[in-house]
Short mmCIF file of C-alpha atoms and ligand atoms in Angstrom, two decimals:
data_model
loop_
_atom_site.label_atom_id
_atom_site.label_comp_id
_atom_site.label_asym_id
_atom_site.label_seq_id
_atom_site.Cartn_x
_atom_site.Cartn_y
_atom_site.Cartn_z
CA UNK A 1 42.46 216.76 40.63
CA UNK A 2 39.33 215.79 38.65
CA UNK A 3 40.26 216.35 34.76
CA UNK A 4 38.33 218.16 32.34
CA UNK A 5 35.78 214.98 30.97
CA UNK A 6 32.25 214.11 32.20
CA UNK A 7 31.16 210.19 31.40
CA UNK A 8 28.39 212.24 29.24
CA UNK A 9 30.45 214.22 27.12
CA UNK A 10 32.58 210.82 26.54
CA UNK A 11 29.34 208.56 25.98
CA UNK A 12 28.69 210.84 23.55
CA UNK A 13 32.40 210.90 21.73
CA UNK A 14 32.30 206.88 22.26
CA UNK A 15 29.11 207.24 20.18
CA UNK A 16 29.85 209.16 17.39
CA UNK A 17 33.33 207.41 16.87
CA UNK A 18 31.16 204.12 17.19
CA UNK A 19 30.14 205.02 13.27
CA UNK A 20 27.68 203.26 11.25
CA UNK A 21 26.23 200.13 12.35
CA UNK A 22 24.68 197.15 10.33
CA UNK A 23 21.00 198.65 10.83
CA UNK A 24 19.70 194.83 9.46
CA UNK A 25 21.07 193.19 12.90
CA UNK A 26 21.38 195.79 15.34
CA UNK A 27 18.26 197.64 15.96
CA UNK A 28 19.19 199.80 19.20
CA UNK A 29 23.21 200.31 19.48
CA UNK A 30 24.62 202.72 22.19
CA UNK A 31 22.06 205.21 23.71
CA UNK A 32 19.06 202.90 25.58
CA UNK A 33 19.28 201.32 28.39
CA UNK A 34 20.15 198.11 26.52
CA UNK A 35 21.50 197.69 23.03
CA UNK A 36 19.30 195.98 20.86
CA UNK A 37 20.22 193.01 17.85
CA UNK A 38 18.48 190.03 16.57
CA UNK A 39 18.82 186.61 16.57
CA UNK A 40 20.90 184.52 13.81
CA UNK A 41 19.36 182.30 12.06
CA UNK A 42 22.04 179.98 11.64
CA UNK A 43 24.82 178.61 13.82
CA UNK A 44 25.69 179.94 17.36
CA UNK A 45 26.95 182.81 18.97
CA UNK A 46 30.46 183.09 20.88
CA UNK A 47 30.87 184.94 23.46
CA UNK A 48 33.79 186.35 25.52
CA UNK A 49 35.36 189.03 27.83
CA UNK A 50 38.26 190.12 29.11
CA UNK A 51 39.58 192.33 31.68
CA UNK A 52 42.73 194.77 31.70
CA UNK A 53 43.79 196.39 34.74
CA UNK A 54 46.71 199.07 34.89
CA UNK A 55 50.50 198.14 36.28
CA UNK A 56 48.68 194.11 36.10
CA UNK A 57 47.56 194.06 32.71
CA UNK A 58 49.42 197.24 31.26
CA UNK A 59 51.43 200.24 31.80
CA UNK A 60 50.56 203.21 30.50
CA UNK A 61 54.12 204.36 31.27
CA UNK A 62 55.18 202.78 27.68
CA UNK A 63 52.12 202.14 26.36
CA UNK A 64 50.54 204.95 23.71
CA UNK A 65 47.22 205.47 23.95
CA UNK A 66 45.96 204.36 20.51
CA UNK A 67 47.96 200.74 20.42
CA UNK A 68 46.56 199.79 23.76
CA UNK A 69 43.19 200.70 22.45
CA UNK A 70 44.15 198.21 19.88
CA UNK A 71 44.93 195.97 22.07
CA UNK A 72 42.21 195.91 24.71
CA UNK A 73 40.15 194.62 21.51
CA UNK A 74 42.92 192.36 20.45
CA UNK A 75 43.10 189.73 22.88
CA UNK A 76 39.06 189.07 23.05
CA UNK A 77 39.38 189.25 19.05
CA UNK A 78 41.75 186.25 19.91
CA UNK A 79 39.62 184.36 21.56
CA UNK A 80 36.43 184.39 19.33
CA UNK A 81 39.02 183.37 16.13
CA UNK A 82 40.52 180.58 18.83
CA UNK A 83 37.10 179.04 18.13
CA UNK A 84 36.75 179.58 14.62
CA UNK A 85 34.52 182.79 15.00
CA UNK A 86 33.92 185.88 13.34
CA UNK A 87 33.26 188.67 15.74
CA UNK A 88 30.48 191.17 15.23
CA UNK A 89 29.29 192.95 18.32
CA UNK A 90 31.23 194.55 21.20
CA UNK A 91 30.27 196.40 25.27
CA UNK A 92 33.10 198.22 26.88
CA UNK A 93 33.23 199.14 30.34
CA UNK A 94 35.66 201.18 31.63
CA UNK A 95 36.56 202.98 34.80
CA UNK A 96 39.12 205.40 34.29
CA UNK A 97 41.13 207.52 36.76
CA UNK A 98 40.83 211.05 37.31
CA UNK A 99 44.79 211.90 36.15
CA UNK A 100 43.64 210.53 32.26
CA UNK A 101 43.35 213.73 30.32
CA UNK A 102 40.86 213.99 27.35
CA UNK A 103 43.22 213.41 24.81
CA UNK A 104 44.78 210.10 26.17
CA UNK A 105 40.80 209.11 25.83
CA UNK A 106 40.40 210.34 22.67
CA UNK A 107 43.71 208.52 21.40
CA UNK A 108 42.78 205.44 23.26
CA UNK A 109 39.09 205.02 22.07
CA UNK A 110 40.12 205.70 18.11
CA UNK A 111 42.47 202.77 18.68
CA UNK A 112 39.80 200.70 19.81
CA UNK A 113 37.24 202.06 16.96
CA UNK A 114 40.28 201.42 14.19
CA UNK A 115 40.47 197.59 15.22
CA UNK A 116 36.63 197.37 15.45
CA UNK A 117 35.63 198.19 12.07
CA UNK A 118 38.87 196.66 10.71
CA UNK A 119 36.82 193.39 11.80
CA UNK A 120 33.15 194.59 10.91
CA UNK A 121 32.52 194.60 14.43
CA UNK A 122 30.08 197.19 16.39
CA UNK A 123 30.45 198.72 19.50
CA UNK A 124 26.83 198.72 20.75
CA UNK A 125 27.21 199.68 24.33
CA UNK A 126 29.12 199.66 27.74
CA UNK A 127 29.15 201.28 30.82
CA UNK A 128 31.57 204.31 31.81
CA UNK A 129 32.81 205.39 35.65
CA UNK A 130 35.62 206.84 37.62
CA UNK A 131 37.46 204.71 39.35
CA UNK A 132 40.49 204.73 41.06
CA UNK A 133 42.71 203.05 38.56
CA UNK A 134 42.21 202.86 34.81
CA UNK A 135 40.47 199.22 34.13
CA UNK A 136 39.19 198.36 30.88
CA UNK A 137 36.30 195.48 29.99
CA UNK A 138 35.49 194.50 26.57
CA UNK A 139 32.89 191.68 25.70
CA UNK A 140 32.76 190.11 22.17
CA UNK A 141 30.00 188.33 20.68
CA UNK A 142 30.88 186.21 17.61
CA UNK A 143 29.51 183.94 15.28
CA UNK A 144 30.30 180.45 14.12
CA UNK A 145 28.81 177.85 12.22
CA UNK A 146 28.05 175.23 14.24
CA UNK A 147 29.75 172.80 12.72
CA UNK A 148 32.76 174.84 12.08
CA UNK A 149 33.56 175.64 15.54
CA UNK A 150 37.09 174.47 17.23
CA UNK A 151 37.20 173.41 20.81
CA UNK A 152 39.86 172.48 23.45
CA UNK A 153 38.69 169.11 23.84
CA UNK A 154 39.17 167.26 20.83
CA UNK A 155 43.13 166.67 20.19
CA UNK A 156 43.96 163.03 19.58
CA UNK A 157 46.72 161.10 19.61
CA UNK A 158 48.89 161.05 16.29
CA UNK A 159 47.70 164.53 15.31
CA UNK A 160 50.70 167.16 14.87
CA UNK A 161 50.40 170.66 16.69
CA UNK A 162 50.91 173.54 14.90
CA UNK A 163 51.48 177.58 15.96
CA UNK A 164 50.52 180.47 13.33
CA UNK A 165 53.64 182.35 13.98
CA UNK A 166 56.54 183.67 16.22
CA UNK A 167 56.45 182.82 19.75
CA UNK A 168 58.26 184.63 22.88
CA UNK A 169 58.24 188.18 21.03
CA UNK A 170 55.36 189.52 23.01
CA UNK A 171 57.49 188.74 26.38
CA UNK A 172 60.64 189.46 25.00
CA UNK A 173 58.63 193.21 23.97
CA UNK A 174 57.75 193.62 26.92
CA UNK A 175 60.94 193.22 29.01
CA UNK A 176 62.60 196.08 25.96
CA UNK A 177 59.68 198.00 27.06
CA UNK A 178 60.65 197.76 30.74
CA UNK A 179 64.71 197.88 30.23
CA UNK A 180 65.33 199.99 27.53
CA UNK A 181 68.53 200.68 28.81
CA UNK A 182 69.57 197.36 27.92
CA UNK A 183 68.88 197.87 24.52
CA UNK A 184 69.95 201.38 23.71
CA UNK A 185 72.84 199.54 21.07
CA UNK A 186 70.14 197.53 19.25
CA UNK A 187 68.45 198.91 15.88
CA UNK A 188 65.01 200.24 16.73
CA UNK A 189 64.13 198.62 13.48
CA UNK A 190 65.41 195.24 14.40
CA UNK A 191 63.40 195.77 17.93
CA UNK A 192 60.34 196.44 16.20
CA UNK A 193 58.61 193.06 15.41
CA UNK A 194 58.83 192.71 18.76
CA UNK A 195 57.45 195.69 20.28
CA UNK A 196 54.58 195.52 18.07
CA UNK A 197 53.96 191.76 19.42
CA UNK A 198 53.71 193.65 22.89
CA UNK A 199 52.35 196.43 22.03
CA UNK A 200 49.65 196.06 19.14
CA UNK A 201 48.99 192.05 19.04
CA UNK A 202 46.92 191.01 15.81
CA UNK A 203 44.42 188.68 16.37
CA UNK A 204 44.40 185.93 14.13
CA UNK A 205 40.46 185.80 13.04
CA UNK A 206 40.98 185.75 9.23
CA UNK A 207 43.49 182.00 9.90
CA UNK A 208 40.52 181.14 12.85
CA UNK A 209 38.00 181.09 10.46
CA UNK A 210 39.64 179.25 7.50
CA UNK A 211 40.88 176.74 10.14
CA UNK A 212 37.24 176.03 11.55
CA UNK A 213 35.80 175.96 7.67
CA UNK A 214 38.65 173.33 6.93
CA UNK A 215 36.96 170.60 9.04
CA UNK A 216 40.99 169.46 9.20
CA UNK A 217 41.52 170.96 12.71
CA UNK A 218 41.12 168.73 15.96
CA UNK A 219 41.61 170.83 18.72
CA UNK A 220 42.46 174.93 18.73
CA UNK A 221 43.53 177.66 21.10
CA UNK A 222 45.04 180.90 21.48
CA UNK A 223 48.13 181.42 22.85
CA UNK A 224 47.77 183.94 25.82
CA UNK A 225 49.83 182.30 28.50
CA UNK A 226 52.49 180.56 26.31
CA UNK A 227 52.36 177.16 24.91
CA UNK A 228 53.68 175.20 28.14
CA UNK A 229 50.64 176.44 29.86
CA UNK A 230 47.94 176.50 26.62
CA UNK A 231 49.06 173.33 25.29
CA UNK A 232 48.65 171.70 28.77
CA UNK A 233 44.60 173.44 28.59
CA UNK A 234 44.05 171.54 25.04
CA UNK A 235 45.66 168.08 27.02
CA UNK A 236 43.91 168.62 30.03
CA UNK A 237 40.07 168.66 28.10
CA UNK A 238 41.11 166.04 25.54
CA UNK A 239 42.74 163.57 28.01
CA UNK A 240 45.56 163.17 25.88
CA UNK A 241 49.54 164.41 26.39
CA UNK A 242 51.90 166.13 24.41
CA UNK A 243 55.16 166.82 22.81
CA UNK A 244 56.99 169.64 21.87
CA UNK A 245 60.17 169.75 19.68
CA UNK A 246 62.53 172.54 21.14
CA UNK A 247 63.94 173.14 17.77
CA UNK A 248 61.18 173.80 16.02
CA UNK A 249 60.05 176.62 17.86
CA UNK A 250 60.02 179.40 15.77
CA UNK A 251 60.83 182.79 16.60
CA UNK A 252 61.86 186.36 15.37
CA UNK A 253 65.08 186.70 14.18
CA UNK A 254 66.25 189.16 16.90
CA UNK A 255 65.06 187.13 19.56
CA UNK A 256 68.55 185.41 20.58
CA UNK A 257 70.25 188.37 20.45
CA UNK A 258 67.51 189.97 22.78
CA UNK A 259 67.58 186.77 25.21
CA UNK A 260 71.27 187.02 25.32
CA UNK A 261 70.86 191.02 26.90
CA UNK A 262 68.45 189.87 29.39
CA UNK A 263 70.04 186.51 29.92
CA UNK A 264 67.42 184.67 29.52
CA UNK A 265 67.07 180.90 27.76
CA UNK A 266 65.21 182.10 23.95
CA UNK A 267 63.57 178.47 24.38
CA UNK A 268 62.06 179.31 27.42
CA UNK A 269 61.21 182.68 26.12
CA UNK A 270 59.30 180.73 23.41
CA UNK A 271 57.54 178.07 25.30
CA UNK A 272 56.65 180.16 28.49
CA UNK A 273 56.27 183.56 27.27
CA UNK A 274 52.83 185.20 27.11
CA UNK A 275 50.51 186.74 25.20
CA UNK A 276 51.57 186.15 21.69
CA UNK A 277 48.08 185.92 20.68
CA UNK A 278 49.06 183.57 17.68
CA UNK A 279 46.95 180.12 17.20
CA UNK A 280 47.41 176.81 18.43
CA UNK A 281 46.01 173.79 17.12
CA UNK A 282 46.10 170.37 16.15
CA UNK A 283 45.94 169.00 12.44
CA UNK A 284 43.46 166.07 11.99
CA UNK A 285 45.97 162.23 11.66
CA UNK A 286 46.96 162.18 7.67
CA UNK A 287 45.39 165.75 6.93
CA UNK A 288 48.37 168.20 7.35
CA UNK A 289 49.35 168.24 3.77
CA UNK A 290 45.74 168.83 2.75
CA UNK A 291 45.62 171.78 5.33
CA UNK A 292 48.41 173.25 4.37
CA UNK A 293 47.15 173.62 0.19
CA UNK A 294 44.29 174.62 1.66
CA UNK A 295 45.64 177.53 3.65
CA UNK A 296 47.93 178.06 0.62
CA UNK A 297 45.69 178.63 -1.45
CA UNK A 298 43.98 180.94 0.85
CA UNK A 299 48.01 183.19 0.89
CA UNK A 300 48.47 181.77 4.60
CA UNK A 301 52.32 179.90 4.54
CA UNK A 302 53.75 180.94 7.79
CA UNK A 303 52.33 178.19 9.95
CA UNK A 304 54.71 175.75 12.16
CA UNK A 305 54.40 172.36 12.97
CA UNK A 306 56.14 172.18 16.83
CA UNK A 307 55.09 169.30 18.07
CA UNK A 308 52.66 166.01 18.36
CA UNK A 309 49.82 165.19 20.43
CA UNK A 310 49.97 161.67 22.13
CA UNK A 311 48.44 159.10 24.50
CA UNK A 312 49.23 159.97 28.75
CA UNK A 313 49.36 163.33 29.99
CA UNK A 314 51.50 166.38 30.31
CA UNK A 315 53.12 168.66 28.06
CA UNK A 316 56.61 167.13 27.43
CA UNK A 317 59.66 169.61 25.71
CA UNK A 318 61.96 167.82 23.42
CA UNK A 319 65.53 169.08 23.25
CA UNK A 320 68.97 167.39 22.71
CA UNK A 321 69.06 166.85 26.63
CA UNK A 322 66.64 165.17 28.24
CA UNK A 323 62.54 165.55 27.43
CA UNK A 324 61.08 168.16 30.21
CA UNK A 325 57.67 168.16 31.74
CA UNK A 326 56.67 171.85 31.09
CA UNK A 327 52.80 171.52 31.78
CA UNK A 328 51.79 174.57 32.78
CA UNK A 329 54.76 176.18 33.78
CA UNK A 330 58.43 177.43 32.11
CA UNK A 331 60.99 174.86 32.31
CA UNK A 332 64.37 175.55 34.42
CA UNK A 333 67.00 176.17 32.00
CA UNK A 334 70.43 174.02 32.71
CA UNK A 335 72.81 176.11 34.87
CA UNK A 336 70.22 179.31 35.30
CA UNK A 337 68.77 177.75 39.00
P1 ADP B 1 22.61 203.36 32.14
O1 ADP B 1 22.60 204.38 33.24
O2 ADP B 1 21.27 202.89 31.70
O3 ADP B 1 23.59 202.25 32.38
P2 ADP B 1 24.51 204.85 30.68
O4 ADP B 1 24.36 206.32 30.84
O5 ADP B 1 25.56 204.14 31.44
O6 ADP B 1 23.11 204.15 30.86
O7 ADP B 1 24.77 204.55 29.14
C1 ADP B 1 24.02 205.19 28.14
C2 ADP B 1 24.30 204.52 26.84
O8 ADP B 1 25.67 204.66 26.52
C3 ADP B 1 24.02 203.02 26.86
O9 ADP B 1 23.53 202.67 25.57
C4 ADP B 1 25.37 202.41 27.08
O10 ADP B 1 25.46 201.12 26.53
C5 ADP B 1 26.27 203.39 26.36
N1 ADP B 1 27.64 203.43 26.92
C6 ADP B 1 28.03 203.85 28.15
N2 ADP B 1 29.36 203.73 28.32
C7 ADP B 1 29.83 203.21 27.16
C8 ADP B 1 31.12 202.82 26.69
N3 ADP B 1 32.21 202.92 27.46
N4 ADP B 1 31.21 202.31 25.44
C9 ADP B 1 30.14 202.16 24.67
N5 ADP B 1 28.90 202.51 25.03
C10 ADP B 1 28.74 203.03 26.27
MG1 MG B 2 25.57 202.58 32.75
#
């Protein structure tokens, strides 16, 4: 059954939600062939994209509308303040299924709006079809100075790694998303830090940018696949290896309690778990205490220093058993298989 939308009439509602834009750089946003903006005159543009594909990338079974509109701008958000970027311009592309009613839409493209001008960003064009499943493409263009801009390549040995924040929740959201049977004793309250890690990431540009202005910060990253796996991306381009310390992984309070329901190891959880869209990075040798006034100062206090980057290869997790090579991959919790 075809619902009750043309791609017109939503061009048009894509539009108008699309608000005011910054007339002084964009000079053509959504309704020409191409959108129109000028040039910077200083420092370079980022650019990124992302793709989200139903039942691979979501499920619309548990996810509403407006938070995964959210989201779909979330995780390129991430990746422009994994650089040190400030995002300015988006293009969405979407094909959507015929059993999407009008309102899911509507809910679904003021999430994505919200998030946008939260970040002074403009949507300035896309493309819009049917298609047999619902798949959604965003592309962000950023902007950095170029000297302030954080890549994967320069970690050295002696510098300390630091995340900006809880790790595991998105994963361990996701699996109360899929079970909630599992959970019907918990306190939805307690749950919730977690579900919103799943369900409406924030992307860390405000702590991206101060970390590329503090010249402090050797290599950077966002963590989309879980540290095992983006730690072993920084090691990989800066030739260098690394270890974590298992007990400094932070993580939300809950999170034991959740592991223990789904029987699953909370340090795995943390070290393998995906998109918890929280920063990675590595603090220039001798410069941690002057990052951290710095960020202080700026009313950032929740970052955690989890590890230390050293000569070799490999990612290497530090517990009271013996160190693991987790490169890329979970590690096999004693006695689970
Ligand atoms: P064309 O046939 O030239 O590709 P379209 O009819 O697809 O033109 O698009 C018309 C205008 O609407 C363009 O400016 C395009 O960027 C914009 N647009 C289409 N789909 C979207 C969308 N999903 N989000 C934002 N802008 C869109
Ligand atoms: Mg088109």
């Amino acid at each position: 059954m075809q619902n009750e939308w043309s791609e017109l009439e939503l061009i048009d509602l894509f539009a108008e939600k699309a608000g005011s834009i910054d007339k002084s750089a964009v000079l053509k946003g959504i309704g020409d062939d191409c959108a129109i903006f000028r040039g910077i005159d200083e420092g370079c543009w980022l650019i990124t994209t992302d793709i989200l594909v139903e039942d691979t990338h979501f499920s619309r079974a548990w996810h509403p509308p407006h938070l995964l509109g959210r989201k779909s701008i979330a995780v390129n958000l991430s990746d422009i303040a994994a650089m040190g970027g400030k995002p300015r311009f988006a293009l969405m592309s979407i094909a959507l299924s015929d059993d999407l009613d009008k309102e899911w839409i509507d809910k679904w493209s003021e999430g994505v709006q919200e998030i946008l001008s939260e970040h002074k960003c403009a949507l300035i064009g896309g493309d819009t079809a049917r298609g047999s499943q619902l798949v959604i493409n965003i592309v962000i263009l950023g902007v950095a100075p170029d000297d302030q801009i954080v890549l994967r390549n320069a970690a050295a040995p002696g510098e300390n790694i630091y995340v900006s924040g809880p790790l595991g929740s998105a994963a361990a959201g996701l699996e109360i998303c899929r079970q909630p049977a599992l959970f019907k004793n918990f306190e939805k309250q307690a749950l919730q830090p977690l579900l919103d890690s799943h369900l409406n990431p924030e992307a860390r540009v405000e702590l991206g940018v101060l970390l590329g202005s503090s010249g402090l910060v050797g290599a950077m990253q966002d963590l989309s696949d879980g540290i095992a796996t983006d730690l072993a991306h920084i090691c990989d381009q800066s030739k260098v290896g690394a270890e974590i310390y298992g007990e400094r992984l932070p993580g939300e309070d809950i999170l034991e309690q959740v592991c223990l329901e789904l029987q699953m190891d909370a340090t795995y959880l943390k070290i393998s778990g995906g998109e918890d869209y929280e920063l990675l990075f590595t603090v220039r040798q001798g410069k941690d205490e002057e990052l951290l006034n710095f960020l202080g100062d700026h009313g950032i206090k929740d970052i955690h220093r989890v590890g230390r980057i050293v000569k070799g290869k490999g990612v290497r997790l530090l517990t009271e058993h013996a160190p693991v090579d987790v490169a890329f991959q979970g590690y096999q919790h004693r006695g689970s298989g």
